[in-house]
């Protein structure tokens, strides 16, 4: 998964990091906002991240303050478990991405704001949404389909078909992988090593191996998009 009025500073870039931020409204007017605004979503500069963050803020407040039985029911019906995916795949794939597992204080909530803002400023709103959805959908299916097959083979109990699964973490992990491809080599590998190491630690802890494998897969999906995101950045 970071201005003052006056003369714009000179920027030296490599071919992999050719400037594209001037294509966004926020970057077109340097000096109008403090640098803090460059790492946070704005309605004009990063409409996808800003709008999505607003929705997540609402659902997070609902999860925190609404009746617990109502929240539990909403989470259960939004879950991308095998039972729901076999009945209403499109509905639950969308609904599951409207919640933050762990709430607004989750590390993935912070990662969502910083990573998707940075990615959207470089490749645009629709392409950022595409990367996020690719990681969310593919990693979800890749972790849930084996569960269904294992139940059919008798290796897992039928209760595994109703495993609670929701949240934005797969999409964020894919976005981290994609964004890393736009960094300079030293920063790229630092990000991948740091984030990947955290995911491996979670997998070793073995508290939720299916989700942990999904995070690593989503990160790999983001890395696989490097040729696309680099082309998109040059054309932005």
CSV table of C-alpha atoms in Angstrom, one decimal:
chain,number,residue,atom,x,y,z
A,1,UNK,CA,0.0,0.0,0.0
A,2,UNK,CA,2.5,10.6,0.7
A,3,UNK,CA,2.4,24.3,-1.4
A,4,UNK,CA,3.3,27.5,-1.2
A,5,UNK,CA,2.8,30.1,-3.9
A,6,UNK,CA,5.7,30.9,-6.0
A,7,UNK,CA,8.0,29.3,-8.6
A,8,UNK,CA,7.4,25.6,-9.1
A,9,UNK,CA,10.3,23.4,-8.2
A,10,UNK,CA,12.2,21.5,-10.8
A,11,UNK,CA,11.6,17.8,-10.7
A,12,UNK,CA,13.9,15.1,-12.0
A,13,UNK,CA,12.3,11.9,-13.1
A,14,UNK,CA,13.3,8.5,-14.5
A,15,UNK,CA,11.4,7.0,-17.5
A,16,UNK,CA,9.5,4.8,-15.1
A,17,UNK,CA,8.3,7.8,-13.1
A,18,UNK,CA,7.5,10.3,-15.9
A,19,UNK,CA,5.4,13.1,-14.5
A,20,UNK,CA,1.6,12.8,-14.9
A,21,UNK,CA,0.3,14.6,-11.9
A,22,UNK,CA,0.0,17.8,-13.8
A,23,UNK,CA,-3.0,16.2,-15.6
A,24,UNK,CA,-5.0,16.4,-12.4
A,25,UNK,CA,-6.8,19.6,-11.3
A,26,UNK,CA,-5.0,19.6,-7.9
A,27,UNK,CA,-1.5,19.3,-9.5
A,28,UNK,CA,-2.2,21.9,-12.1
A,29,UNK,CA,-2.2,24.7,-9.5
A,30,UNK,CA,0.8,24.2,-7.2
A,31,UNK,CA,0.9,26.4,-4.2
A,32,UNK,CA,-2.8,26.6,-3.6
A,33,UNK,CA,-2.9,24.0,-0.9
A,34,UNK,CA,-0.5,22.7,1.8
A,35,UNK,CA,1.4,19.6,0.8
A,36,UNK,CA,-0.7,17.6,3.2
A,37,UNK,CA,-3.5,17.8,0.7
A,38,UNK,CA,-1.4,15.9,-1.8
A,39,UNK,CA,-1.6,12.7,0.3
A,40,UNK,CA,-5.3,13.0,1.1
A,41,UNK,CA,-8.2,12.5,-1.3
A,42,UNK,CA,-10.1,15.5,-2.7
A,43,UNK,CA,-13.4,15.7,-4.7
A,44,UNK,CA,-11.7,17.1,-7.8
A,45,UNK,CA,-8.2,15.5,-7.7
A,46,UNK,CA,-9.2,12.0,-6.6
A,47,UNK,CA,-13.0,11.6,-7.0
A,48,UNK,CA,-13.0,7.8,-6.8
A,49,UNK,CA,-11.0,7.6,-3.6
A,50,UNK,CA,-12.9,10.6,-2.1
A,51,UNK,CA,-16.3,9.2,-2.9
A,52,UNK,CA,-15.5,5.7,-1.8
A,53,UNK,CA,-13.9,6.9,1.4
A,54,UNK,CA,-17.1,8.8,2.2
A,55,UNK,CA,-19.2,5.7,1.7
A,56,UNK,CA,-16.8,3.7,4.0
A,57,UNK,CA,-17.0,6.4,6.6
A,58,UNK,CA,-20.8,6.1,6.7
A,59,UNK,CA,-20.7,2.3,6.9
A,60,UNK,CA,-18.0,2.4,9.6
A,61,UNK,CA,-20.1,4.8,11.7
A,62,UNK,CA,-23.0,2.5,11.2
A,63,UNK,CA,-21.0,-0.5,12.3
A,64,UNK,CA,-19.8,1.3,15.4
A,65,UNK,CA,-23.1,2.9,16.6
A,66,UNK,CA,-25.9,0.9,15.2
A,67,UNK,CA,-27.6,-2.0,17.0
A,68,UNK,CA,-25.1,-4.9,17.1
A,69,UNK,CA,-27.6,-7.4,15.9
A,70,UNK,CA,-28.4,-5.2,12.8
A,71,UNK,CA,-24.7,-4.8,12.1
A,72,UNK,CA,-24.1,-8.6,12.4
A,73,UNK,CA,-27.0,-9.2,10.0
A,74,UNK,CA,-25.7,-6.7,7.5
A,75,UNK,CA,-22.2,-8.2,7.6
A,76,UNK,CA,-23.5,-11.7,7.2
A,77,UNK,CA,-25.6,-10.8,4.1
A,78,UNK,CA,-22.6,-8.9,2.7
A,79,UNK,CA,-20.2,-11.8,3.1
A,80,UNK,CA,-18.5,-13.3,0.0
A,81,UNK,CA,-18.7,-16.8,1.4
A,82,UNK,CA,-19.3,-19.7,-1.0
A,83,UNK,CA,-23.1,-19.9,-0.2
A,84,UNK,CA,-23.6,-16.2,-1.1
A,85,UNK,CA,-21.3,-16.3,-4.1
A,86,UNK,CA,-23.2,-19.2,-5.6
A,87,UNK,CA,-26.5,-17.4,-5.2
A,88,UNK,CA,-25.8,-13.6,-5.7
A,89,UNK,CA,-22.2,-13.2,-6.8
A,90,UNK,CA,-22.4,-9.6,-8.1
A,91,UNK,CA,-24.4,-8.3,-5.2
A,92,UNK,CA,-22.1,-9.7,-2.4
A,93,UNK,CA,-18.9,-8.8,-4.3
A,94,UNK,CA,-20.1,-5.2,-4.3
A,95,UNK,CA,-21.6,-5.3,-0.8
A,96,UNK,CA,-18.6,-6.9,0.8
A,97,UNK,CA,-16.4,-4.0,-0.4
A,98,UNK,CA,-18.6,-1.4,1.5
A,99,UNK,CA,-17.2,-2.4,4.9
A,100,UNK,CA,-13.9,-2.1,6.6
A,101,UNK,CA,-13.1,-5.2,8.7
A,102,UNK,CA,-11.8,-3.8,12.0
A,103,UNK,CA,-13.5,-0.4,11.5
A,104,UNK,CA,-12.3,3.0,10.7
A,105,UNK,CA,-9.2,2.6,12.9
A,106,UNK,CA,-8.0,-0.5,10.9
A,107,UNK,CA,-4.6,-0.2,9.2
A,108,UNK,CA,-6.3,-1.0,6.0
A,109,UNK,CA,-8.5,2.1,6.4
A,110,UNK,CA,-5.4,4.3,6.6
A,111,UNK,CA,-3.8,2.4,3.8
A,112,UNK,CA,-6.9,2.9,1.6
A,113,UNK,CA,-6.7,6.7,1.9
A,114,UNK,CA,-3.0,7.0,1.3
A,115,UNK,CA,-2.4,4.3,-1.3
A,116,UNK,CA,-5.5,4.9,-3.4
A,117,UNK,CA,-5.0,8.7,-3.3
A,118,UNK,CA,-1.4,8.3,-4.6
A,119,UNK,CA,-2.4,5.7,-7.2
A,120,UNK,CA,-5.4,7.8,-8.5
A,121,UNK,CA,-3.2,10.9,-8.8
A,122,UNK,CA,-0.9,9.0,-11.1
A,123,UNK,CA,-3.3,6.9,-13.3
A,124,UNK,CA,-6.7,8.4,-12.9
A,125,UNK,CA,-10.0,7.4,-11.2
A,126,UNK,CA,-11.4,4.7,-13.5
A,127,UNK,CA,-8.0,2.9,-13.8
A,128,UNK,CA,-7.6,3.0,-10.0
A,129,UNK,CA,-11.1,1.6,-9.5
A,130,UNK,CA,-10.1,-1.1,-12.0
A,131,UNK,CA,-7.0,-2.1,-10.1
A,132,UNK,CA,-8.9,-2.1,-6.8
A,133,UNK,CA,-11.8,-4.2,-8.1
A,134,UNK,CA,-9.4,-6.6,-9.9
A,135,UNK,CA,-7.7,-7.4,-6.6
A,136,UNK,CA,-10.9,-7.6,-4.6
A,137,UNK,CA,-12.7,-9.9,-7.1
A,138,UNK,CA,-9.9,-12.2,-8.1
A,139,UNK,CA,-8.5,-12.7,-4.6
A,140,UNK,CA,-12.0,-13.3,-3.2
A,141,UNK,CA,-12.8,-15.9,-5.8
A,142,UNK,CA,-9.4,-17.5,-5.6
A,143,UNK,CA,-9.8,-18.1,-1.8
A,144,UNK,CA,-13.5,-19.0,-1.7
A,145,UNK,CA,-13.7,-21.5,-4.7
A,146,UNK,CA,-11.1,-23.9,-3.1
A,147,UNK,CA,-13.3,-23.8,0.1
A,148,UNK,CA,-16.3,-24.9,-1.9
A,149,UNK,CA,-14.4,-27.6,-3.7
A,150,UNK,CA,-13.0,-28.9,-0.3
A,151,UNK,CA,-16.5,-29.1,1.1
A,152,UNK,CA,-17.6,-31.1,-1.9
A,153,UNK,CA,-14.7,-33.4,-1.5
A,154,UNK,CA,-15.5,-33.9,2.2
A,155,UNK,CA,-12.3,-32.2,3.5
A,156,UNK,CA,-14.1,-29.3,5.1
A,157,UNK,CA,-17.5,-29.2,7.0
A,158,UNK,CA,-20.6,-27.6,5.5
A,159,UNK,CA,-20.2,-24.7,7.9
A,160,UNK,CA,-17.2,-23.5,5.8
A,161,UNK,CA,-19.7,-22.5,3.1
A,162,UNK,CA,-20.8,-19.7,5.4
A,163,UNK,CA,-17.4,-18.4,6.4
A,164,UNK,CA,-17.8,-14.6,7.2
A,165,UNK,CA,-15.7,-12.7,4.6
A,166,UNK,CA,-16.0,-9.0,3.9
A,167,UNK,CA,-13.9,-5.9,3.7
A,168,UNK,CA,-11.6,-3.8,1.5
A,169,UNK,CA,-8.2,-5.4,2.3
A,170,UNK,CA,-7.8,-7.4,-0.9
A,171,UNK,CA,-8.4,-4.3,-3.0
A,172,UNK,CA,-6.0,-2.3,-0.9
A,173,UNK,CA,-3.3,-5.0,-1.1
A,174,UNK,CA,-3.6,-5.0,-5.0
A,175,UNK,CA,-3.4,-1.2,-5.0
A,176,UNK,CA,-0.2,-1.3,-2.9
A,177,UNK,CA,1.3,-3.7,-5.4
A,178,UNK,CA,0.3,-1.6,-8.4
A,179,UNK,CA,1.5,1.7,-6.8
A,180,UNK,CA,4.9,0.2,-6.0
A,181,UNK,CA,5.5,-0.3,-9.7
A,182,UNK,CA,5.5,3.5,-10.2
A,183,UNK,CA,8.1,4.2,-7.6
A,184,UNK,CA,11.9,4.4,-8.0
A,185,UNK,CA,13.5,1.0,-7.6
A,186,UNK,CA,14.8,1.5,-4.0
A,187,UNK,CA,11.4,2.6,-2.8
A,188,UNK,CA,9.6,0.0,-4.8
A,189,UNK,CA,11.4,-2.9,-3.2
A,190,UNK,CA,11.3,-1.3,0.2
A,191,UNK,CA,7.5,-1.0,0.0
A,192,UNK,CA,7.1,-4.6,-1.3
A,193,UNK,CA,9.4,-6.0,1.3
A,194,UNK,CA,7.7,-4.1,4.2
A,195,UNK,CA,4.2,-4.8,3.2
A,196,UNK,CA,4.9,-8.3,1.9
A,197,UNK,CA,6.7,-9.1,5.1
A,198,UNK,CA,3.7,-8.0,7.2
A,199,UNK,CA,1.4,-10.3,5.2
A,200,UNK,CA,3.8,-13.2,5.6
A,201,UNK,CA,3.9,-12.6,9.3
A,202,UNK,CA,0.1,-12.8,9.4
A,203,UNK,CA,0.2,-16.0,7.4
A,204,UNK,CA,2.7,-17.6,9.8
A,205,UNK,CA,0.5,-16.6,12.8
A,206,UNK,CA,-2.2,-18.8,11.1
A,207,UNK,CA,-5.1,-17.0,12.6
A,208,UNK,CA,-7.0,-16.7,9.3
A,209,UNK,CA,-5.0,-18.5,6.6
A,210,UNK,CA,-7.5,-18.2,3.8
A,211,UNK,CA,-7.7,-14.4,4.1
A,212,UNK,CA,-3.9,-14.2,4.6
A,213,UNK,CA,-3.3,-16.1,1.4
A,214,UNK,CA,-5.8,-13.8,-0.3
A,215,UNK,CA,-3.8,-10.8,0.8
A,216,UNK,CA,-0.6,-12.2,-0.7
A,217,UNK,CA,-2.4,-13.1,-3.9
A,218,UNK,CA,-3.9,-9.6,-4.2
A,219,UNK,CA,-0.5,-8.0,-3.7
A,220,UNK,CA,0.8,-10.3,-6.5
A,221,UNK,CA,-2.1,-9.2,-8.7
A,222,UNK,CA,-1.1,-5.6,-8.2
A,223,UNK,CA,2.5,-6.4,-9.1
A,224,UNK,CA,1.2,-8.1,-12.3
A,225,UNK,CA,-0.4,-4.8,-13.4
A,226,UNK,CA,2.9,-2.9,-13.5
A,227,UNK,CA,3.1,-2.9,-17.4
A,228,UNK,CA,-0.4,-1.5,-17.5
A,229,UNK,CA,-0.1,1.2,-14.7
A,230,UNK,CA,3.2,2.4,-16.2
A,231,UNK,CA,1.6,2.8,-19.6
A,232,UNK,CA,-1.4,4.5,-18.0
A,233,UNK,CA,0.9,6.9,-16.2
A,234,UNK,CA,2.7,7.9,-19.3
A,235,UNK,CA,-0.6,8.5,-21.1
A,236,UNK,CA,-2.3,10.3,-18.2
